[in-house]
Coordinates of N, CA and C in Angstrom, one line a residue:
M763 N -38.4 72.5 28.5 CA -37.7 73.8 28.8 C -36.4 73.6 29.1
N764 N -35.7 74.7 28.7 CA -34.1 74.7 28.8 C -33.7 75.9 29.6
Y765 N -32.9 75.6 30.6 CA -32.4 76.7 31.6 C -30.9 76.7 31.7
P766 N -30.3 77.2 30.4 CA -28.8 77.1 30.4 C -27.9 77.9 31.4
N767 N -28.7 79.0 32.0 CA -27.9 79.8 33.0 C -27.9 79.2 34.4
I768 N -29.0 78.3 34.6 CA -28.9 77.6 35.9 C -27.8 76.5 35.8
E769 N -27.8 75.9 34.6 CA -26.7 74.8 34.4 C -25.3 75.6 34.6
R770 N -25.2 76.7 33.9 CA -23.9 77.4 34.1 C -23.6 77.9 35.5
L771 N -24.5 78.3 36.3 CA -24.3 78.6 37.7 C -23.9 77.3 38.4
I772 N -24.5 76.2 38.3 CA -24.1 74.9 38.8 C -22.7 74.7 38.5
E773 N -22.3 74.8 37.2 CA -20.8 74.5 36.8 C -19.9 75.4 37.4
I774 N -20.2 76.8 37.5 CA -19.4 77.8 38.0 C -19.0 77.4 39.5
I775 N -20.0 77.0 40.2 CA -19.8 76.7 41.7 C -19.0 75.4 41.8
D776 N -19.2 74.5 40.9 CA -18.3 73.2 40.9 C -16.9 73.7 40.7
I777 N -16.6 74.5 39.8 CA -15.2 75.0 39.4 C -14.7 75.8 40.7
L778 N -15.4 76.7 41.2 CA -15.0 77.5 42.4 C -14.6 76.5 43.5
R779 N -15.3 75.5 43.8 CA -15.0 74.5 44.8 C -14.1 73.5 44.6
S780 N -13.5 73.5 43.4 CA -12.4 72.5 42.8 C -11.1 72.9 43.4
E781 N -10.2 72.0 43.1 CA -8.7 72.3 43.5 C -8.1 73.4 42.9
N782 N -8.6 73.8 41.7 CA -8.1 74.9 40.9 C -9.0 76.1 40.9
G783 N -9.9 76.0 41.9 CA -10.8 77.1 41.9 C -10.4 78.2 43.0
C784 N -11.4 78.6 43.9 CA -11.2 79.7 44.8 C -10.9 79.1 46.3
K785 N -9.9 79.5 46.9 CA -9.6 79.0 48.2 C -10.8 79.4 49.3
W786 N -11.3 80.6 49.1 CA -12.4 80.9 50.1 C -13.6 80.0 49.9
D787 N -13.9 79.8 48.7 CA -15.1 78.9 48.3 C -14.8 77.5 48.8
R788 N -13.7 77.0 48.6 CA -13.4 75.6 49.1 C -13.4 75.5 50.7
E789 N -13.2 76.5 51.3 CA -13.1 76.5 52.8 C -14.6 76.5 53.5
Q790 N -15.5 77.0 52.6 CA -16.8 77.1 53.2 C -17.6 75.8 53.4
T791 N -18.5 75.8 54.6 CA -19.2 74.5 55.0 C -20.6 75.1 55.1
H792 N -21.5 74.0 55.5 CA -22.9 74.5 55.7 C -22.9 75.4 56.9
S793 N -22.2 75.2 57.8 CA -22.1 76.0 59.1 C -21.6 77.4 58.8
T794 N -20.5 77.5 58.1 CA -20.0 79.0 57.9 C -20.9 79.7 56.9
L795 N -21.7 79.1 56.2 CA -22.7 79.8 55.4 C -24.0 80.1 55.8
K796 N -24.2 79.7 57.1 CA -25.5 79.9 57.8 C -25.9 81.4 57.8
R797 N -25.0 82.3 58.2 CA -25.3 83.7 58.2 C -25.6 84.3 56.8
N798 N -24.8 83.8 55.8 CA -25.0 84.4 54.5 C -26.5 83.9 54.0
M799 N -26.8 82.8 54.3 CA -28.3 82.4 53.9 C -29.3 83.3 54.4
L800 N -29.2 83.5 55.7 CA -30.2 84.5 56.4 C -30.1 85.8 55.9
E801 N -28.9 86.5 55.7 CA -28.6 87.9 55.2 C -29.3 88.0 53.8
E802 N -28.9 87.0 52.9 CA -29.5 87.1 51.5 C -31.0 87.1 51.5
A803 N -31.6 86.1 52.3 CA -33.0 86.1 52.4 C -33.7 87.4 52.8
Y804 N -33.0 88.0 53.8 CA -33.6 89.2 54.3 C -33.5 90.5 53.3
E805 N -32.3 90.4 52.6 CA -32.1 91.4 51.5 C -33.1 91.2 50.4
A806 N -33.5 90.0 50.1 CA -34.5 89.8 49.1 C -35.9 90.5 49.6
V807 N -36.1 90.2 50.9 CA -37.4 90.8 51.5 C -37.3 92.3 51.5
D808 N -36.1 92.9 51.7 CA -36.0 94.3 51.6 C -36.4 94.8 50.1
A809 N -35.9 94.1 49.2 CA -36.2 94.5 47.8 C -37.6 94.4 47.4
I810 N -38.4 93.4 48.1 CA -39.9 93.2 47.8 C -40.5 94.5 48.5
D811 N -40.1 94.8 49.6 CA -40.8 96.0 50.5 C -40.5 97.2 49.7
D812 N -39.3 97.3 49.0 CA -39.0 98.5 48.2 C -39.7 98.6 46.9
N813 N -40.3 97.4 46.5 CA -41.0 97.3 45.1 C -39.9 97.5 44.1
D814 N -38.8 97.0 44.4 CA -37.7 97.2 43.3 C -37.4 95.9 42.6
N815 N -37.9 95.7 41.4 CA -37.8 94.4 40.7 C -36.4 94.2 40.3
K816 N -35.6 95.2 39.9 CA -34.3 95.0 39.5 C -33.4 94.4 40.7
H817 N -33.6 95.2 41.8 CA -32.9 94.7 43.0 C -33.3 93.4 43.4
L818 N -34.6 93.0 43.3 CA -35.1 91.8 43.7 C -34.5 90.6 43.0
C819 N -34.4 90.8 41.6 CA -33.8 89.9 40.8 C -32.4 89.6 41.2
E820 N -31.6 90.6 41.5 CA -30.3 90.5 42.0 C -30.2 89.7 43.3
E821 N -31.0 90.1 44.3 CA -31.1 89.3 45.6 C -31.5 87.9 45.5
L822 N -32.5 87.5 44.6 CA -32.9 86.3 44.4 C -31.8 85.4 43.8
G823 N -30.9 86.0 43.1 CA -29.8 85.4 42.5 C -28.8 84.9 43.7
D824 N -28.7 86.0 44.6 CA -27.9 85.7 45.8 C -28.4 84.6 46.6
V825 N -29.7 84.5 46.8 CA -30.5 83.3 47.5 C -30.1 82.0 46.8
L826 N -30.4 82.1 45.4 CA -30.1 81.0 44.6 C -28.6 80.4 44.8
L827 N -27.6 81.3 44.9 CA -26.3 81.0 45.0 C -26.1 80.2 46.3
Q828 N -26.8 80.5 47.3 CA -26.7 79.9 48.6 C -27.2 78.4 48.4
V829 N -28.4 78.2 47.8 CA -28.9 77.0 47.5 C -27.9 76.1 46.8
V830 N -27.3 76.7 45.7 CA -26.4 75.8 44.9 C -25.2 75.4 45.7
L831 N -24.6 76.5 46.4 CA -23.4 76.3 47.2 C -23.6 75.1 48.1
H832 N -24.7 75.2 49.0 CA -25.0 74.0 49.9 C -25.2 72.8 49.2
S833 N -25.9 72.8 48.0 CA -26.0 71.5 47.4 C -24.7 70.9 46.8
Q834 N -23.7 71.8 46.3 CA -22.4 71.4 45.9 C -21.6 70.8 47.2
I835 N -21.6 71.5 48.3 CA -21.0 70.9 49.5 C -21.6 69.6 49.7
A836 N -22.8 69.4 49.8 CA -23.5 68.1 50.1 C -23.0 67.0 49.0
K837 N -23.0 67.4 47.8 CA -22.7 66.4 46.7 C -21.2 66.0 47.0
E838 N -20.3 66.9 47.4 CA -18.9 66.5 47.7 C -18.9 65.5 48.9
E839 N -19.8 65.7 49.7 CA -19.9 64.7 51.0 C -20.7 63.5 50.7
N840 N -21.2 63.4 49.4 CA -22.0 62.1 49.1 C -23.3 62.1 49.8
A841 N -23.8 63.3 50.2 CA -25.0 63.4 50.9 C -26.2 63.6 50.1
F842 N -26.2 64.5 49.2 CA -27.2 64.8 48.1 C -26.7 65.8 47.2
N843 N -27.4 66.1 46.1 CA -27.0 67.0 45.2 C -28.2 68.0 44.7
I844 N -28.1 68.9 43.8 CA -29.0 69.8 43.5 C -30.2 69.2 42.9
E845 N -30.1 68.0 42.2 CA -31.2 67.3 41.5 C -32.1 66.8 42.8
D846 N -31.4 66.2 43.7 CA -32.2 65.7 44.9 C -33.0 66.8 45.6
V847 N -32.5 68.0 45.6 CA -33.2 69.1 46.3 C -34.4 69.5 45.4
A848 N -34.0 69.6 44.1 CA -35.3 69.9 43.2 C -36.3 68.9 43.2
K849 N -35.9 67.6 43.2 CA -36.9 66.5 43.1 C -37.7 66.4 44.5
G850 N -37.0 66.7 45.7 CA -37.7 66.7 46.9 C -38.8 67.8 47.0
I851 N -38.4 69.0 46.6 CA -39.5 70.1 46.6 C -40.5 69.9 45.7
S852 N -40.1 69.3 44.5 CA -41.2 69.0 43.4 C -42.2 68.0 43.9
D853 N -41.7 66.9 44.5 CA -42.6 65.9 44.9 C -43.5 66.4 46.0
K854 N -42.9 67.2 47.0 CA -43.7 67.8 48.1 C -44.8 68.7 47.6
L855 N -44.4 69.5 46.6 CA -45.6 70.5 46.0 C -46.6 69.7 45.4
V856 N -46.3 68.6 44.6 CA -47.3 67.8 44.0 C -48.1 67.2 45.0
H857 N -47.6 66.5 46.0 CA -48.3 65.9 47.1 C -49.1 66.8 47.9
R858 N -48.7 68.0 48.1 CA -49.6 69.0 49.0 C -50.6 69.7 48.1
H859 N -50.6 69.5 47.0 CA -51.6 70.3 46.0 C -52.5 69.2 45.3
P860 N -53.2 68.3 46.0 CA -54.0 67.3 45.4 C -55.1 68.0 44.7
H861 N -55.6 69.1 45.0 CA -56.6 69.8 44.2 C -56.2 70.3 42.9
V862 N -54.9 70.2 42.7 CA -54.4 70.6 41.4 C -53.8 69.4 40.6
F863 N -53.1 68.5 41.3 CA -52.5 67.3 40.7 C -53.2 66.1 40.9
G864 N -54.4 66.1 41.7 CA -55.1 64.9 42.0 C -56.6 65.3 41.8
G865 N -57.5 64.3 42.4 CA -58.9 64.5 42.2 C -59.6 65.2 43.4
V866 N -58.8 65.8 44.3 CA -59.5 66.4 45.5 C -60.2 67.7 45.1
K867 N -61.4 67.8 45.5 CA -62.2 69.1 45.2 C -62.1 70.0 46.4
V868 N -61.9 71.3 46.2 CA -61.9 72.4 47.2 C -62.8 73.5 46.8
T869 N -63.3 74.2 47.9 CA -64.1 75.4 47.5 C -63.6 76.6 48.0
S870 N -62.4 76.6 48.8 CA -61.9 77.8 49.5 C -60.4 77.7 49.7
T871 N -59.8 78.7 49.9 CA -58.4 78.7 50.4 C -58.3 78.1 51.7
D872 N -59.3 78.3 52.6 CA -59.2 77.6 53.9 C -59.1 76.0 53.8
E873 N -59.9 75.6 52.8 CA -59.8 74.0 52.7 C -58.5 73.7 52.2
I874 N -57.9 74.5 51.3 CA -56.5 74.3 50.8 C -55.5 74.2 51.8
L875 N -55.6 75.0 52.8 CA -54.6 75.1 53.9 C -54.9 74.0 54.9
E876 N -56.2 73.6 55.1 CA -56.4 72.5 55.9 C -55.9 71.3 55.3
N877 N -56.0 71.1 54.1 CA -55.4 69.8 53.4 C -53.9 70.0 53.5
W878 N -53.3 71.2 53.3 CA -51.9 71.3 53.4 C -51.4 70.7 54.8
E879 N -52.0 71.3 55.8 CA -51.5 70.8 57.2 C -51.7 69.4 57.4
K880 N -52.8 68.9 56.9 CA -53.1 67.4 57.0 C -52.0 66.5 56.4
L881 N -51.7 66.9 55.1 CA -50.8 66.2 54.3 C -49.3 66.3 55.0
K882 N -49.0 67.5 55.5 CA -47.8 67.9 56.1 C -47.6 67.0 57.3
K883 N -48.7 66.8 58.1 CA -48.5 66.0 59.3 C -48.4 64.5 58.9
E884 N -48.9 64.0 57.8 CA -48.9 62.6 57.3 C -47.4 62.4 56.9
E885 N -46.8 63.5 56.3 CA -45.3 63.4 55.9 C -44.3 63.1 57.0
K886 N -44.7 63.7 58.2 CA -43.9 63.8 59.3 C -44.3 63.1 60.5
P887 N -44.5 61.7 60.4 CA -45.1 61.0 61.5 C -44.3 61.0 62.9
H888 N -43.0 61.4 62.7 CA -42.0 61.4 63.9 C -42.3 62.5 64.8
R889 N -43.1 63.5 64.3 CA -43.4 64.6 65.2 C -44.6 64.2 66.1
T890 N -44.4 64.3 67.3 CA -45.3 63.9 68.3 C -46.0 65.1 69.2
S891 N -45.4 66.2 69.1 CA -46.0 67.4 69.7 C -46.4 68.4 68.7
V892 N -47.5 69.3 69.1 CA -47.9 70.3 68.2 C -46.6 71.3 68.0
M893 N -45.8 71.4 69.0 CA -44.8 72.4 69.1 C -43.5 71.8 68.1
D894 N -43.6 70.7 67.6 CA -42.4 70.1 66.8 C -42.4 70.9 65.4
G895 N -41.2 71.0 65.0 CA -41.1 71.5 63.6 C -40.8 73.1 63.7
I896 N -40.8 73.7 64.7 CA -40.5 75.2 64.7 C -38.9 75.3 64.7
S897 N -38.5 76.2 63.7 CA -37.1 76.4 63.5 C -36.4 77.1 64.7
K898 N -35.2 76.5 65.2 CA -34.5 77.1 66.1 C -33.7 78.3 65.7
S899 N -33.6 78.5 64.5 CA -32.6 79.6 63.9 C -33.3 80.8 63.5
Q900 N -34.6 80.8 63.4 CA -35.2 82.1 63.0 C -35.4 83.0 64.2
S901 N -35.8 84.1 63.9 CA -35.8 85.2 65.0 C -36.8 84.8 66.0
A902 N -36.6 85.4 67.2 CA -37.5 85.1 68.4 C -38.9 85.5 68.0
L903 N -39.0 86.7 67.4 CA -40.3 87.2 67.0 C -41.3 86.2 66.0
M904 N -40.4 85.7 65.1 CA -41.0 84.8 64.2 C -41.4 83.5 64.8
S905 N -40.5 83.0 65.7 CA -40.8 81.8 66.5 C -42.1 81.9 67.3
A906 N -42.2 83.1 68.0 CA -43.2 83.3 68.8 C -44.5 83.3 68.0
Q907 N -44.6 83.9 66.9 CA -45.8 83.9 65.9 C -46.1 82.5 65.7
K908 N -45.2 81.7 65.2 CA -45.4 80.4 64.7 C -45.9 79.5 65.8
I909 N -45.3 79.6 67.2 CA -45.7 78.9 68.3 C -47.2 79.2 68.6
S910 N -47.6 80.5 68.6 CA -48.9 80.9 68.9 C -50.0 80.3 67.8
K911 N -49.5 80.4 66.6 CA -50.4 79.7 65.5 C -50.6 78.2 65.7
K912 N -49.6 77.6 66.0 CA -49.6 76.1 66.4 C -50.6 75.8 67.5
A913 N -50.5 76.5 68.5 CA -51.3 76.5 69.7 C -52.8 76.7 69.4
V914 N -53.0 77.7 68.6 CA -54.3 78.1 68.2 C -55.1 77.0 67.2
K915 N -54.3 76.3 66.5 CA -54.9 75.2 65.6 C -55.5 74.1 66.4
V916 N -55.2 73.9 67.6 CA -55.7 72.8 68.4 C -56.6 73.4 69.5
G917 N -57.0 74.7 69.4 CA -58.0 75.2 70.2 C -57.6 76.1 71.4
F918 N -56.2 76.4 71.5 CA -55.7 77.1 72.7 C -55.7 78.6 72.2
E919 N -56.9 79.3 72.5 CA -57.0 80.6 72.1 C -57.8 81.5 73.0
W920 N -57.6 82.7 72.9 CA -58.3 83.8 73.7 C -59.8 83.8 73.3
D921 N -60.7 84.3 74.2 CA -62.0 84.3 73.9 C -62.3 85.4 72.8
N922 N -61.7 86.5 73.1 CA -61.9 87.7 72.1 C -60.7 88.6 72.2
E923 N -60.8 89.7 71.4 CA -59.6 90.5 71.3 C -59.4 91.3 72.7
N924 N -60.5 91.6 73.2 CA -60.4 92.3 74.5 C -59.7 91.6 75.7
S925 N -59.9 90.3 75.6 CA -59.1 89.5 76.6 C -57.7 89.5 76.2
L926 N -57.2 89.7 75.0 CA -55.9 89.7 74.7 C -55.3 91.2 75.1
Y927 N -56.1 92.2 75.0 CA -55.7 93.5 75.5 C -55.4 93.4 77.0
D928 N -56.4 92.7 77.8 CA -56.3 92.6 79.2 C -54.9 91.8 79.5
C929 N -54.7 90.8 78.8 CA -53.5 90.0 78.9 C -52.1 90.8 78.7
V930 N -52.1 91.7 77.6 CA -51.0 92.5 77.4 C -50.8 93.5 78.6
L931 N -51.9 94.1 79.1 CA -51.9 95.0 80.3 C -51.3 94.4 81.5
S932 N -51.9 93.1 81.7 CA -51.5 92.4 82.9 C -50.0 92.0 82.9
E933 N -49.5 91.7 81.7 CA -48.1 91.5 81.6 C -47.3 92.7 81.9
I934 N -47.7 93.8 81.5 CA -47.0 95.1 81.7 C -47.0 95.4 83.2
K935 N -48.1 95.1 83.9 CA -48.2 95.3 85.2 C -47.2 94.4 86.0
E936 N -47.2 93.2 85.6 CA -46.2 92.2 86.2 C -44.8 92.7 86.1
F937 N -44.5 93.3 84.9 CA -43.2 93.9 84.7 C -42.8 94.8 85.6
Q938 N -43.8 95.8 85.7 CA -43.6 96.9 86.6 C -43.3 96.5 88.0
E939 N -44.0 95.4 88.5 CA -43.8 94.9 89.8 C -42.7 94.0 90.0
A940 N -42.0 93.6 89.0 CA -40.8 92.6 89.1 C -39.7 93.4 89.8
K941 N -38.9 92.7 90.7 CA -37.9 93.1 91.5 C -36.4 93.1 91.0
T942 N -36.3 91.7 90.5 CA -34.9 91.6 90.0 C -34.8 91.6 88.5
L943 N -33.5 91.6 88.0 CA -33.4 91.8 86.6 C -33.9 90.5 86.0
D944 N -33.5 89.3 86.5 CA -34.1 88.1 85.9 C -35.6 88.1 85.8
D945 N -36.3 88.6 86.9 CA -37.8 88.7 86.8 C -38.3 89.7 85.7
K946 N -37.5 90.8 85.6 CA -37.9 91.8 84.7 C -37.8 91.2 83.2
E947 N -36.6 90.5 83.0 CA -36.4 89.9 81.7 C -37.5 88.8 81.3
E948 N -37.9 88.1 82.4 CA -39.0 87.1 82.1 C -40.3 87.8 81.7
E949 N -40.6 88.8 82.5 CA -41.9 89.5 82.4 C -42.0 90.3 81.0
L950 N -40.7 90.8 80.6 CA -40.7 91.5 79.3 C -41.0 90.6 78.2
G951 N -40.3 89.3 78.3 CA -40.6 88.4 77.3 C -42.1 88.0 77.2
D952 N -42.8 88.0 78.4 CA -44.2 87.7 78.4 C -45.0 88.8 77.7
I953 N -44.5 90.1 77.9 CA -45.1 91.1 77.2 C -45.1 91.0 75.6
L954 N -43.8 90.6 75.3 CA -43.7 90.5 73.8 C -44.5 89.3 73.3
F955 N -44.4 88.3 73.9 CA -45.4 87.2 73.5 C -46.7 87.5 73.4
A956 N -47.2 88.2 74.3 CA -48.6 88.6 74.3 C -49.0 89.6 73.2
V957 N -48.0 90.5 72.9 CA -48.2 91.4 71.8 C -48.2 90.7 70.4
V958 N -47.4 89.6 70.4 CA -47.3 88.8 69.1 C -48.6 88.2 68.9
N959 N -49.2 87.7 69.9 CA -50.5 87.1 69.8 C -51.6 88.2 69.2
L960 N -51.4 89.3 69.9 CA -52.3 90.5 69.4 C -52.1 90.7 67.8
A961 N -50.9 90.6 67.4 CA -50.6 90.8 65.9 C -51.3 89.7 65.2
R962 N -51.0 88.3 65.7 CA -51.7 87.3 65.0 C -53.1 87.4 65.0
W963 N -53.9 87.9 66.0 CA -55.2 87.9 66.0 C -55.8 88.9 65.0
N964 N -55.0 90.0 64.8 CA -55.3 90.9 63.7 C -54.7 90.6 62.4
K965 N -54.3 89.3 62.2 CA -53.7 88.9 61.0 C -52.5 89.8 60.5
I966 N -51.7 90.2 61.5 CA -50.5 91.1 61.1 C -49.3 90.2 61.4
D967 N -48.3 90.3 60.5 CA -47.1 89.5 60.6 C -46.2 90.5 61.7
A968 N -46.0 90.0 62.9 CA -45.3 90.6 63.8 C -43.8 91.1 63.4
E969 N -43.1 90.1 62.7 CA -41.8 90.3 62.2 C -41.8 91.5 61.2
Q970 N -42.7 91.5 60.2 CA -42.8 92.5 59.3 C -43.1 93.9 59.8
A971 N -44.1 93.8 60.9 CA -44.4 95.1 61.5 C -43.3 95.7 62.2
L972 N -42.5 94.9 62.9 CA -41.4 95.6 63.6 C -40.2 95.9 62.6
L973 N -40.0 95.2 61.5 CA -39.0 95.7 60.5 C -39.4 97.0 59.9
K974 N -40.8 97.2 59.6 CA -41.2 98.5 59.2 C -41.0 99.6 60.2
S975 N -41.2 99.3 61.4 CA -41.1 100.3 62.5 C -39.6 100.6 62.6
N976 N -38.7 99.7 62.4 CA -37.2 99.8 62.5 C -36.8 100.9 61.3
K977 N -37.5 100.5 60.2 CA -37.1 101.4 59.1 C -37.5 102.8 59.1
K978 N -38.8 102.9 59.8 CA -39.4 104.3 59.9 C -38.6 104.9 60.9
F979 N -38.2 104.3 62.0 CA -37.4 105.0 63.1 C -36.0 105.5 62.5
M980 N -35.4 104.7 61.8 CA -34.1 105.1 61.1 C -34.1 106.2 60.1
K981 N -35.4 106.3 59.4 CA -35.6 107.4 58.4 C -35.8 108.6 59.3
R982 N -36.6 108.7 60.3 CA -36.9 109.9 61.0 C -35.6 110.2 61.8
F983 N -34.8 109.4 62.3 CA -33.5 109.7 63.0 C -32.6 110.3 62.0
R984 N -32.4 109.9 60.8 CA -31.6 110.4 59.7 C -32.0 111.9 59.5
E985 N -33.4 112.0 59.4 CA -33.9 113.3 59.2 C -33.6 114.4 60.3
M986 N -33.6 113.9 61.6 CA -33.2 114.7 62.7 C -31.8 115.0 62.7
E987 N -30.9 114.1 62.2 CA -29.5 114.4 62.2 C -29.3 115.6 61.1
A988 N -30.0 115.5 60.0 CA -29.9 116.5 59.0 C -30.4 117.8 59.4
L989 N -31.4 117.9 60.3 CA -32.0 119.1 60.8 C -31.2 119.8 61.9
A990 N -30.6 119.1 62.6 CA -29.8 119.5 63.9 C -28.8 120.5 63.5
D991 N -28.7 121.5 64.3 CA -27.8 122.6 63.9 C -26.5 122.6 64.9
K992 N -26.5 121.5 65.6 CA -25.3 121.2 66.5 C -25.1 119.7 66.8
E993 N -24.1 119.4 67.5 CA -23.8 118.0 67.7 C -25.0 117.3 68.5
L994 N -25.4 116.1 68.1 CA -26.5 115.6 68.7 C -26.4 115.3 70.1
E995 N -25.1 115.0 70.7 CA -24.9 114.8 72.0 C -25.2 116.1 72.9
H996 N -25.3 117.3 72.1 CA -25.4 118.5 72.9 C -26.9 119.0 72.9
L997 N -27.8 118.2 72.3 CA -29.2 118.6 72.3 C -29.8 118.3 73.6
T998 N -30.8 119.2 74.0 CA -31.6 119.1 75.1 C -32.8 118.2 74.9
L999 N -33.5 117.7 75.9 CA -34.6 116.8 75.7 C -35.7 117.6 74.9
E1000 N -35.8 118.9 75.1 CA -36.9 119.8 74.5 C -36.5 119.8 72.9
E1001 N -35.1 119.9 72.6 CA -34.7 120.1 71.3 C -34.9 118.7 70.6
W1002 N -34.6 117.6 71.3 CA -34.8 116.2 70.6 C -36.3 116.2 70.4
D1003 N -37.1 116.5 71.2 CA -38.6 116.4 71.0 C -39.2 117.2 69.8
R1004 N -38.6 118.5 69.7 CA -38.9 119.4 68.6 C -38.4 118.7 67.2
L1005 N -37.3 118.4 67.2 CA -36.7 117.7 66.0 C -37.5 116.4 65.6
W1006 N -37.8 115.6 66.5 CA -38.5 114.5 66.4 C -39.9 114.8 65.6
H1007 N -40.6 115.7 66.1 CA -41.9 116.0 65.5 C -41.8 116.7 64.2
I1008 N -40.7 117.4 64.1 CA -40.5 117.9 62.6 C -40.1 116.9 61.6
A1009 N -39.3 116.0 62.2 CA -38.7 114.9 61.2 C -40.0 113.9 60.9
K1010 N -40.8 113.7 61.9 CA -41.9 112.8 61.8 C -42.9 113.4 60.7
E1011 N -43.1 114.6 60.6 CA -43.9 115.3 59.7 C -43.3 115.3 58.3
K1012 N -42.1 115.6 58.3 CA -41.3 115.7 56.9 C -41.3 114.2 56.3
T1013 N -41.1 113.1 57.1 CA -40.9 111.8 56.6 C -42.2 111.3 56.2
K1014 N -43.5 111.8 56.8 CA -44.7 111.4 56.3 C -45.0 111.9 55.0
K1015 N -44.5 113.1 54.7 CA -44.8 113.7 53.3 C -44.0 113.0 52.3

């Protein structure tokens, strides 16, 4: 197989980072590009949520740009290059799919996932705690769900869903009883963590659920702005409530 456009992209980045290239590109480091990496990944997710293939193709290009940029910076530092990146992920995929590239027999996706986790553990013998390997850069919500999943894998789990409801209600009660700001902050964190476990129990991605709620709220708020017959700051609570219910019905349709 031949991929001339990938080779062209690598060459373009090499030129942009060269002495005769772009000053901005030359000044970038792994650290300065961290936010770009996150933003491009989230924009790709937005395109997936919007079911917009044209937009997704564009955003995946932006994600690929970040991969090539980081690889070029590493190449200049004699650390690794894009070939090393491709080899590393290729070797990992082959190793973690013995049911495809080896003689392992599986009968379900659960077995595939069990093998994946076992092989992953073998690859990283330096990890001594179940909690090792959780990204420090991902959102707190995503971290909470990952932490919860890791704990459950070794048996730390609620008896049933009702006990989880009790836990959420208990944390809300503790928040209500908290006296200081620090105590309230701690108890609010416990509420959020309990709710994340409720999401996991129901096989819901907490991050995606909140992102959808954010989008829904913004859509309704924009509709309220369009419906309002005066400055928003001058609306009464009753007027806000009326507009909210109208906007809610309109955006449902």
